Amino acid sequence: GLWRRDGQGRALAGVITPAYNAQETLRETVLSALAQTHKDLEGIIVNDGSSDNTLAIARDLAARYPNVQAITQ
């Protein structure tokens, strides 16, 4: 599942965000997830072959936030 424990026994949550040509909404979507009260979040953005700037935005978010990954297919 998406729940796992860190080294101190705290629950971690994974937020998977599929993205296709989502340049208009991706940043707001990811920042909203990161702003939740549960702070031990891992974000995974999956770019699905977008032809706009979605991948660049995903990579920028991953560079800024160590708990966010950007994957492209």
mmCIF file with all atom_site columns, N, CA and C in Angstrom:
data_model
loop_
_atom_site.group_PDB
_atom_site.id
_atom_site.type_symbol
_atom_site.label_atom_id
_atom_site.label_alt_id
_atom_site.label_comp_id
_atom_site.label_asym_id
_atom_site.label_entity_id
_atom_site.label_seq_id
_atom_site.pdbx_PDB_ins_code
_atom_site.Cartn_x
_atom_site.Cartn_y
_atom_site.Cartn_z
_atom_site.occupancy
_atom_site.B_iso_or_equiv
_atom_site.pdbx_formal_charge
_atom_site.auth_seq_id
_atom_site.auth_comp_id
_atom_site.auth_asym_id
_atom_site.auth_atom_id
_atom_site.pdbx_PDB_model_num
ATOM 1   N N  . GLY A 1 1  ? 0.808  -1.184 0.000   1.00 0.00 ? 1  GLY A N  1
ATOM 2   C CA . GLY A 1 1  ? 0.000  0.000  0.000   1.00 0.00 ? 1  GLY A CA 1
ATOM 3   C C  . GLY A 1 1  ? 0.853  1.250  0.000   1.00 0.00 ? 1  GLY A C  1
ATOM 4   N N  . LEU A 1 2  ? 0.192  2.367  0.090   1.00 0.00 ? 2  LEU A N  1
ATOM 5   C CA . LEU A 1 2  ? 0.893  3.640  0.081   1.00 0.00 ? 2  LEU A CA 1
ATOM 6   C C  . LEU A 1 2  ? 1.391  4.038  1.455   1.00 0.00 ? 2  LEU A C  1
ATOM 7   N N  . TRP A 1 3  ? 0.953  3.352  2.507   1.00 0.00 ? 3  TRP A N  1
ATOM 8   C CA . TRP A 1 3  ? 1.394  3.700  3.850   1.00 0.00 ? 3  TRP A CA 1
ATOM 9   C C  . TRP A 1 3  ? 2.620  2.891  4.207   1.00 0.00 ? 3  TRP A C  1
ATOM 10  N N  . ARG A 1 4  ? 3.609  3.535  4.722   1.00 0.00 ? 4  ARG A N  1
ATOM 11  C CA . ARG A 1 4  ? 4.781  2.858  5.261   1.00 0.00 ? 4  ARG A CA 1
ATOM 12  C C  . ARG A 1 4  ? 5.271  3.682  6.435   1.00 0.00 ? 4  ARG A C  1
ATOM 13  N N  . ARG A 1 5  ? 6.225  3.173  7.149   1.00 0.00 ? 5  ARG A N  1
ATOM 14  C CA . ARG A 1 5  ? 6.718  3.853  8.347   1.00 0.00 ? 5  ARG A CA 1
ATOM 15  C C  . ARG A 1 5  ? 8.135  4.370  8.108   1.00 0.00 ? 5  ARG A C  1
ATOM 16  N N  . ASP A 1 6  ? 8.425  5.518  8.683   1.00 0.00 ? 6  ASP A N  1
ATOM 17  C CA . ASP A 1 6  ? 9.791  6.012  8.621   1.00 0.00 ? 6  ASP A CA 1
ATOM 18  C C  . ASP A 1 6  ? 10.597 5.354  9.738   1.00 0.00 ? 6  ASP A C  1
ATOM 19  N N  . GLY A 1 7  ? 11.838 5.731  9.908   1.00 0.00 ? 7  GLY A N  1
ATOM 20  C CA . GLY A 1 7  ? 12.708 5.129  10.905  1.00 0.00 ? 7  GLY A CA 1
ATOM 21  C C  . GLY A 1 7  ? 12.250 5.347  12.332  1.00 0.00 ? 7  GLY A C  1
ATOM 22  N N  . GLN A 1 8  ? 11.342 6.298  12.555  1.00 0.00 ? 8  GLN A N  1
ATOM 23  C CA . GLN A 1 8  ? 10.856 6.584  13.901  1.00 0.00 ? 8  GLN A CA 1
ATOM 24  C C  . GLN A 1 8  ? 9.430  6.073  14.117  1.00 0.00 ? 8  GLN A C  1
ATOM 25  N N  . GLY A 1 9  ? 8.935  5.263  13.205  1.00 0.00 ? 9  GLY A N  1
ATOM 26  C CA . GLY A 1 9  ? 7.624  4.663  13.362  1.00 0.00 ? 9  GLY A CA 1
ATOM 27  C C  . GLY A 1 9  ? 6.454  5.517  12.931  1.00 0.00 ? 9  GLY A C  1
ATOM 28  N N  . ARG A 1 10 ? 6.716  6.703  12.381  1.00 0.00 ? 10 ARG A N  1
ATOM 29  C CA . ARG A 1 10 ? 5.621  7.568  11.920  1.00 0.00 ? 10 ARG A CA 1
ATOM 30  C C  . ARG A 1 10 ? 5.112  7.076  10.569  1.00 0.00 ? 10 ARG A C  1
ATOM 31  N N  . ALA A 1 11 ? 3.819  7.190  10.377  1.00 0.00 ? 11 ALA A N  1
ATOM 32  C CA . ALA A 1 11 ? 3.221  6.772  9.107   1.00 0.00 ? 11 ALA A CA 1
ATOM 33  C C  . ALA A 1 11 ? 3.544  7.787  8.024   1.00 0.00 ? 11 ALA A C  1
ATOM 34  N N  . LEU A 1 12 ? 3.949  7.279  6.875   1.00 0.00 ? 12 LEU A N  1
ATOM 35  C CA . LEU A 1 12 ? 4.166  8.111  5.704   1.00 0.00 ? 12 LEU A CA 1
ATOM 36  C C  . LEU A 1 12 ? 3.014  7.885  4.736   1.00 0.00 ? 12 LEU A C  1
ATOM 37  N N  . ALA A 1 13 ? 2.624  8.914  4.026   1.00 0.00 ? 13 ALA A N  1
ATOM 38  C CA . ALA A 1 13 ? 1.552  8.790  3.038   1.00 0.00 ? 13 ALA A CA 1
ATOM 39  C C  . ALA A 1 13 ? 2.101  9.154  1.675   1.00 0.00 ? 13 ALA A C  1
ATOM 40  N N  . GLY A 1 14 ? 1.682  8.420  0.666   1.00 0.00 ? 14 GLY A N  1
ATOM 41  C CA . GLY A 1 14 ? 2.076  8.714  -0.699  1.00 0.00 ? 14 GLY A CA 1
ATOM 42  C C  . GLY A 1 14 ? 0.921  9.337  -1.456  1.00 0.00 ? 14 GLY A C  1
ATOM 43  N N  . VAL A 1 15 ? 1.220  10.395 -2.187  1.00 0.00 ? 15 VAL A N  1
ATOM 44  C CA . VAL A 1 15 ? 0.228  11.056 -3.022  1.00 0.00 ? 15 VAL A CA 1
ATOM 45  C C  . VAL A 1 15 ? 0.723  10.947 -4.460  1.00 0.00 ? 15 VAL A C  1
ATOM 46  N N  . ILE A 1 16 ? 0.004  10.173 -5.265  1.00 0.00 ? 16 ILE A N  1
ATOM 47  C CA . ILE A 1 16 ? 0.378  9.998  -6.664  1.00 0.00 ? 16 ILE A CA 1
ATOM 48  C C  . ILE A 1 16 ? -0.497 10.920 -7.502  1.00 0.00 ? 16 ILE A C  1
ATOM 49  N N  . THR A 1 17 ? 0.161  11.755 -8.313  1.00 0.00 ? 17 THR A N  1
ATOM 50  C CA . THR A 1 17 ? -0.556 12.705 -9.151  1.00 0.00 ? 17 THR A CA 1
ATOM 51  C C  . THR A 1 17 ? -0.283 12.395 -10.608 1.00 0.00 ? 17 THR A C  1
ATOM 52  N N  . PRO A 1 18 ? -1.242 11.781 -11.303 1.00 0.00 ? 18 PRO A N  1
ATOM 53  C CA . PRO A 1 18 ? -1.068 11.589 -12.740 1.00 0.00 ? 18 PRO A CA 1
ATOM 54  C C  . PRO A 1 18 ? -1.242 12.932 -13.436 1.00 0.00 ? 18 PRO A C  1
ATOM 55  N N  . ALA A 1 19 ? -0.428 13.184 -14.456 1.00 0.00 ? 19 ALA A N  1
ATOM 56  C CA . ALA A 1 19 ? -0.489 14.485 -15.113 1.00 0.00 ? 19 ALA A CA 1
ATOM 57  C C  . ALA A 1 19 ? -0.326 14.339 -16.621 1.00 0.00 ? 19 ALA A C  1
ATOM 58  N N  . TYR A 1 20 ? -1.284 14.844 -17.352 1.00 0.00 ? 20 TYR A N  1
ATOM 59  C CA . TYR A 1 20 ? -1.200 14.901 -18.808 1.00 0.00 ? 20 TYR A CA 1
ATOM 60  C C  . TYR A 1 20 ? -1.631 16.299 -19.241 1.00 0.00 ? 20 TYR A C  1
ATOM 61  N N  . ASN A 1 21 ? -0.702 17.041 -19.817 1.00 0.00 ? 21 ASN A N  1
ATOM 62  C CA . ASN A 1 21 ? -0.952 18.425 -20.229 1.00 0.00 ? 21 ASN A CA 1
ATOM 63  C C  . ASN A 1 21 ? -1.621 19.212 -19.099 1.00 0.00 ? 21 ASN A C  1
ATOM 64  N N  . ALA A 1 22 ? -0.998 19.162 -17.935 1.00 0.00 ? 22 ALA A N  1
ATOM 65  C CA . ALA A 1 22 ? -1.570 19.747 -16.716 1.00 0.00 ? 22 ALA A CA 1
ATOM 66  C C  . ALA A 1 22 ? -0.833 21.001 -16.256 1.00 0.00 ? 22 ALA A C  1
ATOM 67  N N  . GLN A 1 23 ? -0.200 21.710 -17.195 1.00 0.00 ? 23 GLN A N  1
ATOM 68  C CA . GLN A 1 23 ? 0.592  22.861 -16.791 1.00 0.00 ? 23 GLN A CA 1
ATOM 69  C C  . GLN A 1 23 ? -0.224 23.924 -16.055 1.00 0.00 ? 23 GLN A C  1
ATOM 70  N N  . GLU A 1 24 ? -1.505 24.007 -16.323 1.00 0.00 ? 24 GLU A N  1
ATOM 71  C CA . GLU A 1 24 ? -2.346 25.029 -15.688 1.00 0.00 ? 24 GLU A CA 1
ATOM 72  C C  . GLU A 1 24 ? -2.698 24.691 -14.238 1.00 0.00 ? 24 GLU A C  1
ATOM 73  N N  . THR A 1 25 ? -2.653 23.416 -13.871 1.00 0.00 ? 25 THR A N  1
ATOM 74  C CA . THR A 1 25 ? -3.150 23.013 -12.550 1.00 0.00 ? 25 THR A CA 1
ATOM 75  C C  . THR A 1 25 ? -2.146 22.240 -11.703 1.00 0.00 ? 25 THR A C  1
ATOM 76  N N  . LEU A 1 26 ? -1.050 21.783 -12.288 1.00 0.00 ? 26 LEU A N  1
ATOM 77  C CA . LEU A 1 26 ? -0.152 20.874 -11.575 1.00 0.00 ? 26 LEU A CA 1
ATOM 78  C C  . LEU A 1 26 ? 0.469  21.504 -10.334 1.00 0.00 ? 26 LEU A C  1
ATOM 79  N N  . ARG A 1 27 ? 1.019  22.694 -10.462 1.00 0.00 ? 27 ARG A N  1
ATOM 80  C CA . ARG A 1 27 ? 1.688  23.334 -9.312  1.00 0.00 ? 27 ARG A CA 1
ATOM 81  C C  . ARG A 1 27 ? 0.706  23.501 -8.156  1.00 0.00 ? 27 ARG A C  1
ATOM 82  N N  . GLU A 1 28 ? -0.479 24.017 -8.427  1.00 0.00 ? 28 GLU A N  1
ATOM 83  C CA . GLU A 1 28 ? -1.477 24.223 -7.377  1.00 0.00 ? 28 GLU A CA 1
ATOM 84  C C  . GLU A 1 28 ? -1.890 22.892 -6.743  1.00 0.00 ? 28 GLU A C  1
ATOM 85  N N  . THR A 1 29 ? -2.027 21.857 -7.556  1.00 0.00 ? 29 THR A N  1
ATOM 86  C CA . THR A 1 29 ? -2.419 20.542 -7.056  1.00 0.00 ? 29 THR A CA 1
ATOM 87  C C  . THR A 1 29 ? -1.383 19.989 -6.094  1.00 0.00 ? 29 THR A C  1
ATOM 88  N N  . VAL A 1 30 ? -0.122 20.024 -6.482  1.00 0.00 ? 30 VAL A N  1
ATOM 89  C CA . VAL A 1 30 ? 0.952  19.470 -5.646  1.00 0.00 ? 30 VAL A CA 1
ATOM 90  C C  . VAL A 1 30 ? 1.132  20.299 -4.382  1.00 0.00 ? 30 VAL A C  1
ATOM 91  N N  . LEU A 1 31 ? 1.112  21.621 -4.508  1.00 0.00 ? 31 LEU A N  1
ATOM 92  C CA . LEU A 1 31 ? 1.271  22.465 -3.322  1.00 0.00 ? 31 LEU A CA 1
ATOM 93  C C  . LEU A 1 31 ? 0.110  22.281 -2.355  1.00 0.00 ? 31 LEU A C  1
ATOM 94  N N  . SER A 1 32 ? -1.077 22.035 -2.862  1.00 0.00 ? 32 SER A N  1
ATOM 95  C CA . SER A 1 32 ? -2.220 21.763 -1.993  1.00 0.00 ? 32 SER A CA 1
ATOM 96  C C  . SER A 1 32 ? -2.006 20.474 -1.205  1.00 0.00 ? 32 SER A C  1
ATOM 97  N N  . ALA A 1 33 ? -1.504 19.449 -1.866  1.00 0.00 ? 33 ALA A N  1
ATOM 98  C CA . ALA A 1 33 ? -1.233 18.179 -1.172  1.00 0.00 ? 33 ALA A CA 1
ATOM 99  C C  . ALA A 1 33 ? -0.162 18.375 -0.101  1.00 0.00 ? 33 ALA A C  1
ATOM 100 N N  . LEU A 1 34 ? 0.879  19.140 -0.424  1.00 0.00 ? 34 LEU A N  1
ATOM 101 C CA . LEU A 1 34 ? 1.965  19.360 0.536   1.00 0.00 ? 34 LEU A CA 1
ATOM 102 C C  . LEU A 1 34 ? 1.520  20.211 1.725   1.00 0.00 ? 34 LEU A C  1
ATOM 103 N N  . ALA A 1 35 ? 0.461  20.973 1.564   1.00 0.00 ? 35 ALA A N  1
ATOM 104 C CA . ALA A 1 35 ? -0.024 21.852 2.637   1.00 0.00 ? 35 ALA A CA 1
ATOM 105 C C  . ALA A 1 35 ? -0.956 21.150 3.620   1.00 0.00 ? 35 ALA A C  1
ATOM 106 N N  . GLN A 1 36 ? -1.227 19.880 3.415   1.00 0.00 ? 36 GLN A N  1
ATOM 107 C CA . GLN A 1 36 ? -2.127 19.147 4.303   1.00 0.00 ? 36 GLN A CA 1
ATOM 108 C C  . GLN A 1 36 ? -1.539 19.046 5.707   1.00 0.00 ? 36 GLN A C  1
ATOM 109 N N  . THR A 1 37 ? -2.382 18.768 6.668   1.00 0.00 ? 37 THR A N  1
ATOM 110 C CA . THR A 1 37 ? -1.928 18.703 8.058   1.00 0.00 ? 37 THR A CA 1
ATOM 111 C C  . THR A 1 37 ? -1.016 17.512 8.316   1.00 0.00 ? 37 THR A C  1
ATOM 112 N N  . HIS A 1 38 ? -1.172 16.436 7.539   1.00 0.00 ? 38 HIS A N  1
ATOM 113 C CA . HIS A 1 38 ? -0.265 15.289 7.664   1.00 0.00 ? 38 HIS A CA 1
ATOM 114 C C  . HIS A 1 38 ? 1.021  15.661 6.925   1.00 0.00 ? 38 HIS A C  1
ATOM 115 N N  . LYS A 1 39 ? 2.082  15.878 7.654   1.00 0.00 ? 39 LYS A N  1
ATOM 116 C CA . LYS A 1 39 ? 3.308  16.436 7.067   1.00 0.00 ? 39 LYS A CA 1
ATOM 117 C C  . LYS A 1 39 ? 4.246  15.393 6.475   1.00 0.00 ? 39 LYS A C  1
ATOM 118 N N  . ASP A 1 40 ? 4.106  14.128 6.833   1.00 0.00 ? 40 ASP A N  1
ATOM 119 C CA . ASP A 1 40 ? 5.016  13.103 6.322   1.00 0.00 ? 40 ASP A CA 1
ATOM 120 C C  . ASP A 1 40 ? 4.480  12.536 5.009   1.00 0.00 ? 40 ASP A C  1
ATOM 121 N N  . LEU A 1 41 ? 4.514  13.374 3.977   1.00 0.00 ? 41 LEU A N  1
ATOM 122 C CA . LEU A 1 41 ? 3.990  12.999 2.672   1.00 0.00 ? 41 LEU A CA 1
ATOM 123 C C  . LEU A 1 41 ? 5.113  12.786 1.663   1.00 0.00 ? 41 LEU A C  1
ATOM 124 N N  . GLU A 1 42 ? 4.901  11.832 0.796   1.00 0.00 ? 42 GLU A N  1
ATOM 125 C CA . GLU A 1 42 ? 5.768  11.633 -0.353  1.00 0.00 ? 42 GLU A CA 1
ATOM 126 C C  . GLU A 1 42 ? 4.895  11.873 -1.578  1.00 0.00 ? 42 GLU A C  1
ATOM 127 N N  . GLY A 1 43 ? 5.301  12.802 -2.430  1.00 0.00 ? 43 GLY A N  1
ATOM 128 C CA . GLY A 1 43 ? 4.540  13.102 -3.636  1.00 0.00 ? 43 GLY A CA 1
ATOM 129 C C  . GLY A 1 43 ? 5.226  12.522 -4.858  1.00 0.00 ? 43 GLY A C  1
ATOM 130 N N  . ILE A 1 44 ? 4.451  11.871 -5.697  1.00 0.00 ? 44 ILE A N  1
ATOM 131 C CA . ILE A 1 44 ? 4.971  11.317 -6.941  1.00 0.00 ? 44 ILE A CA 1
ATOM 132 C C  . ILE A 1 44 ? 4.119  11.862 -8.076  1.00 0.00 ? 44 ILE A C  1
ATOM 133 N N  . ILE A 1 45 ? 4.758  12.609 -8.970  1.00 0.00 ? 45 ILE A N  1
ATOM 134 C CA . ILE A 1 45 ? 4.072  13.143 -10.144 1.00 0.00 ? 45 ILE A CA 1
ATOM 135 C C  . ILE A 1 45 ? 4.433  12.245 -11.317 1.00 0.00 ? 45 ILE A C  1
ATOM 136 N N  . VAL A 1 46 ? 3.419  11.714 -11.988 1.00 0.00 ? 46 VAL A N  1
ATOM 137 C CA . VAL A 1 46 ? 3.644  10.851 -13.143 1.00 0.00 ? 46 VAL A CA 1
ATOM 138 C C  . VAL A 1 46 ? 3.194  11.598 -14.396 1.00 0.00 ? 46 VAL A C  1
ATOM 139 N N  . ASN A 1 47 ? 4.159  12.072 -15.164 1.00 0.00 ? 47 ASN A N  1
ATOM 140 C CA . ASN A 1 47 ? 3.860  12.754 -16.416 1.00 0.00 ? 47 ASN A CA 1
ATOM 141 C C  . ASN A 1 47 ? 3.612  11.707 -17.491 1.00 0.00 ? 47 ASN A C  1
ATOM 142 N N  . ASP A 1 48 ? 2.471  11.798 -18.149 1.00 0.00 ? 48 ASP A N  1
ATOM 143 C CA . ASP A 1 48 ? 2.072  10.796 -19.132 1.00 0.00 ? 48 ASP A CA 1
ATOM 144 C C  . ASP A 1 48 ? 2.231  11.323 -20.560 1.00 0.00 ? 48 ASP A C  1
ATOM 145 N N  . GLY A 1 49 ? 3.452  11.720 -20.914 1.00 0.00 ? 49 GLY A N  1
ATOM 146 C CA . GLY A 1 49 ? 3.731  12.132 -22.282 1.00 0.00 ? 49 GLY A CA 1
ATOM 147 C C  . GLY A 1 49 ? 3.157  13.484 -22.655 1.00 0.00 ? 49 GLY A C  1
ATOM 148 N N  . SER A 1 50 ? 3.086  14.393 -21.723 1.00 0.00 ? 50 SER A N  1
ATOM 149 C CA . SER A 1 50 ? 2.516  15.712 -21.991 1.00 0.00 ? 50 SER A CA 1
ATOM 150 C C  . SER A 1 50 ? 3.284  16.440 -23.087 1.00 0.00 ? 50 SER A C  1
ATOM 151 N N  . SER A 1 51 ? 2.554  17.266 -23.847 1.00 0.00 ? 51 SER A N  1
ATOM 152 C CA . SER A 1 51 ? 3.194  18.060 -24.896 1.00 0.00 ? 51 SER A CA 1
ATOM 153 C C  . SER A 1 51 ? 3.316  19.528 -24.499 1.00 0.00 ? 51 SER A C  1
ATOM 154 N N  . ASP A 1 52 ? 2.896  19.866 -23.284 1.00 0.00 ? 52 ASP A N  1
ATOM 155 C CA . ASP A 1 52 ? 3.046  21.231 -22.786 1.00 0.00 ? 52 ASP A CA 1
ATOM 156 C C  . ASP A 1 52 ? 4.194  21.278 -21.776 1.00 0.00 ? 52 ASP A C  1
ATOM 157 N N  . ASN A 1 53 ? 4.165  22.175 -20.833 1.00 0.00 ? 53 ASN A N  1
ATOM 158 C CA . ASN A 1 53 ? 5.249  22.345 -19.853 1.00 0.00 ? 53 ASN A CA 1
ATOM 159 C C  . ASN A 1 53 ? 5.064  21.523 -18.580 1.00 0.00 ? 53 ASN A C  1
ATOM 160 N N  . THR A 1 54 ? 4.199  20.533 -18.610 1.00 0.00 ? 54 THR A N  1
ATOM 161 C CA . THR A 1 54 ? 3.946  19.718 -17.419 1.00 0.00 ? 54 THR A CA 1
ATOM 162 C C  . THR A 1 54 ? 5.226  19.093 -16.874 1.00 0.00 ? 54 THR A C  1
ATOM 163 N N  . LEU A 1 55 ? 6.039  18.499 -17.718 1.00 0.00 ? 55 LEU A N  1
ATOM 164 C CA . LEU A 1 55 ? 7.257  17.838 -17.242 1.00 0.00 ? 55 LEU A CA 1
ATOM 165 C C  . LEU A 1 55 ? 8.210  18.834 -16.603 1.00 0.00 ? 55 LEU A C  1
ATOM 166 N N  . ALA A 1 56 ? 8.377  20.006 -17.197 1.00 0.00 ? 56 ALA A N  1
ATOM 167 C CA . ALA A 1 56 ? 9.257  21.028 -16.624 1.00 0.00 ? 56 ALA A CA 1
ATOM 168 C C  . ALA A 1 56 ? 8.764  21.468 -15.252 1.00 0.00 ? 56 ALA A C  1
ATOM 169 N N  . ILE A 1 57 ? 7.468  21.634 -15.106 1.00 0.00 ? 57 ILE A N  1
ATOM 170 C CA . ILE A 1 57 ? 6.896  22.027 -13.814 1.00 0.00 ? 57 ILE A CA 1
ATOM 171 C C  . ILE A 1 57 ? 7.089  20.903 -12.803 1.00 0.00 ? 57 ILE A C  1
ATOM 172 N N  . ALA A 1 58 ? 6.856  19.659 -13.215 1.00 0.00 ? 58 ALA A N  1
ATOM 173 C CA . ALA A 1 58 ? 7.052  18.516 -12.319 1.00 0.00 ? 58 ALA A CA 1
ATOM 174 C C  . ALA A 1 58 ? 8.502  18.444 -11.847 1.00 0.00 ? 58 ALA A C  1
ATOM 175 N N  . ARG A 1 59 ? 9.431  18.617 -12.761 1.00 0.00 ? 59 ARG A N  1
ATOM 176 C CA . ARG A 1 59 ? 10.857 18.577 -12.385 1.00 0.00 ? 59 ARG A CA 1
ATOM 177 C C  . ARG A 1 59 ? 11.226 19.730 -11.469 1.00 0.00 ? 59 ARG A C  1
ATOM 178 N N  . ASP A 1 60 ? 10.651 20.895 -11.703 1.00 0.00 ? 60 ASP A N  1
ATOM 179 C CA . ASP A 1 60 ? 10.901 22.044 -10.834 1.00 0.00 ? 60 ASP A CA 1
ATOM 180 C C  . ASP A 1 60 ? 10.394 21.773 -9.421  1.00 0.00 ? 60 ASP A C  1
ATOM 181 N N  . LEU A 1 61 ? 9.194  21.218 -9.306  1.00 0.00 ? 61 LEU A N  1
ATOM 182 C CA . LEU A 1 61 ? 8.651  20.882 -7.990  1.00 0.00 ? 61 LEU A CA 1
ATOM 183 C C  . LEU A 1 61 ? 9.519  19.841 -7.288  1.00 0.00 ? 61 LEU A C  1
ATOM 184 N N  . ALA A 1 62 ? 9.993  18.852 -8.040  1.00 0.00 ? 62 ALA A N  1
ATOM 185 C CA . ALA A 1 62 ? 10.858 17.818 -7.459  1.00 0.00 ? 62 ALA A CA 1
ATOM 186 C C  . ALA A 1 62 ? 12.187 18.414 -7.000  1.00 0.00 ? 62 ALA A C  1
ATOM 187 N N  . ALA A 1 63 ? 12.688 19.396 -7.708  1.00 0.00 ? 63 ALA A N  1
ATOM 188 C CA . ALA A 1 63 ? 13.948 20.048 -7.308  1.00 0.00 ? 63 ALA A CA 1
ATOM 189 C C  . ALA A 1 63 ? 13.760 20.899 -6.056  1.00 0.00 ? 63 ALA A C  1
ATOM 190 N N  . ARG A 1 64 ? 12.598 21.496 -5.904  1.00 0.00 ? 64 ARG A N  1
ATOM 191 C CA . ARG A 1 64 ? 12.328 22.381 -4.762  1.00 0.00 ? 64 ARG A CA 1
ATOM 192 C C  . ARG A 1 64 ? 11.932 21.636 -3.483  1.00 0.00 ? 64 ARG A C  1
ATOM 193 N N  . TYR A 1 65 ? 11.296 20.492 -3.639  1.00 0.00 ? 65 TYR A N  1
ATOM 194 C CA . TYR A 1 65 ? 10.762 19.758 -2.496  1.00 0.00 ? 65 TYR A CA 1
ATOM 195 C C  . TYR A 1 65 ? 11.364 18.352 -2.481  1.00 0.00 ? 65 TYR A C  1
ATOM 196 N N  . PRO A 1 66 ? 12.164 18.046 -1.454  1.00 0.00 ? 66 PRO A N  1
ATOM 197 C CA . PRO A 1 66 ? 12.850 16.743 -1.418  1.00 0.00 ? 66 PRO A CA 1
ATOM 198 C C  . PRO A 1 66 ? 11.913 15.538 -1.296  1.00 0.00 ? 66 PRO A C  1
ATOM 199 N N  . ASN A 1 67 ? 10.680 15.768 -0.900  1.00 0.00 ? 67 ASN A N  1
ATOM 200 C CA . ASN A 1 67 ? 9.726  14.662 -0.767  1.00 0.00 ? 67 ASN A CA 1
ATOM 201 C C  . ASN A 1 67 ? 8.826  14.510 -1.999  1.00 0.00 ? 67 ASN A C  1
ATOM 202 N N  . VAL A 1 68 ? 9.207  15.154 -3.121  1.00 0.00 ? 68 VAL A N  1
ATOM 203 C CA . VAL A 1 68 ? 8.463  15.048 -4.366  1.00 0.00 ? 68 VAL A CA 1
ATOM 204 C C  . VAL A 1 68 ? 9.369  14.447 -5.435  1.00 0.00 ? 68 VAL A C  1
ATOM 205 N N  . GLN A 1 69 ? 8.828  13.505 -6.185  1.00 0.00 ? 69 GLN A N  1
ATOM 206 C CA . GLN A 1 69 ? 9.540  12.885 -7.311  1.00 0.00 ? 69 GLN A CA 1
ATOM 207 C C  . GLN A 1 69 ? 8.756  13.158 -8.586  1.00 0.00 ? 69 GLN A C  1
ATOM 208 N N  . ALA A 1 70 ? 9.473  13.289 -9.686  1.00 0.00 ? 70 ALA A N  1
ATOM 209 C CA . ALA A 1 70 ? 8.837  13.423 -10.994 1.00 0.00 ? 70 ALA A CA 1
ATOM 210 C C  . ALA A 1 70 ? 9.241  12.225 -11.845 1.00 0.00 ? 70 ALA A C  1
ATOM 211 N N  . ILE A 1 71 ? 8.239  11.573 -12.410 1.00 0.00 ? 71 ILE A N  1
ATOM 212 C CA . ILE A 1 71 ? 8.461  10.409 -13.273 1.00 0.00 ? 71 ILE A CA 1
ATOM 213 C C  . ILE A 1 71 ? 7.803  10.719 -14.614 1.00 0.00 ? 71 ILE A C  1
ATOM 214 N N  . THR A 1 72 ? 8.438  10.322 -15.697 1.00 0.00 ? 72 THR A N  1
ATOM 215 C CA . THR A 1 72 ? 7.803  10.520 -17.001 1.00 0.00 ? 72 THR A CA 1
ATOM 216 C C  . THR A 1 72 ? 7.781  9.206  -17.758 1.00 0.00 ? 72 THR A C  1
ATOM 217 N N  . GLN A 1 73 ? 6.754  9.057  -18.562 1.00 0.00 ? 73 GLN A N  1
ATOM 218 C CA . GLN A 1 73 ? 6.641  7.843  -19.385 1.00 0.00 ? 73 GLN A CA 1
ATOM 219 C C  . GLN A 1 73 ? 6.214  8.204  -20.783 1.00 0.00 ? 73 GLN A C  1
#
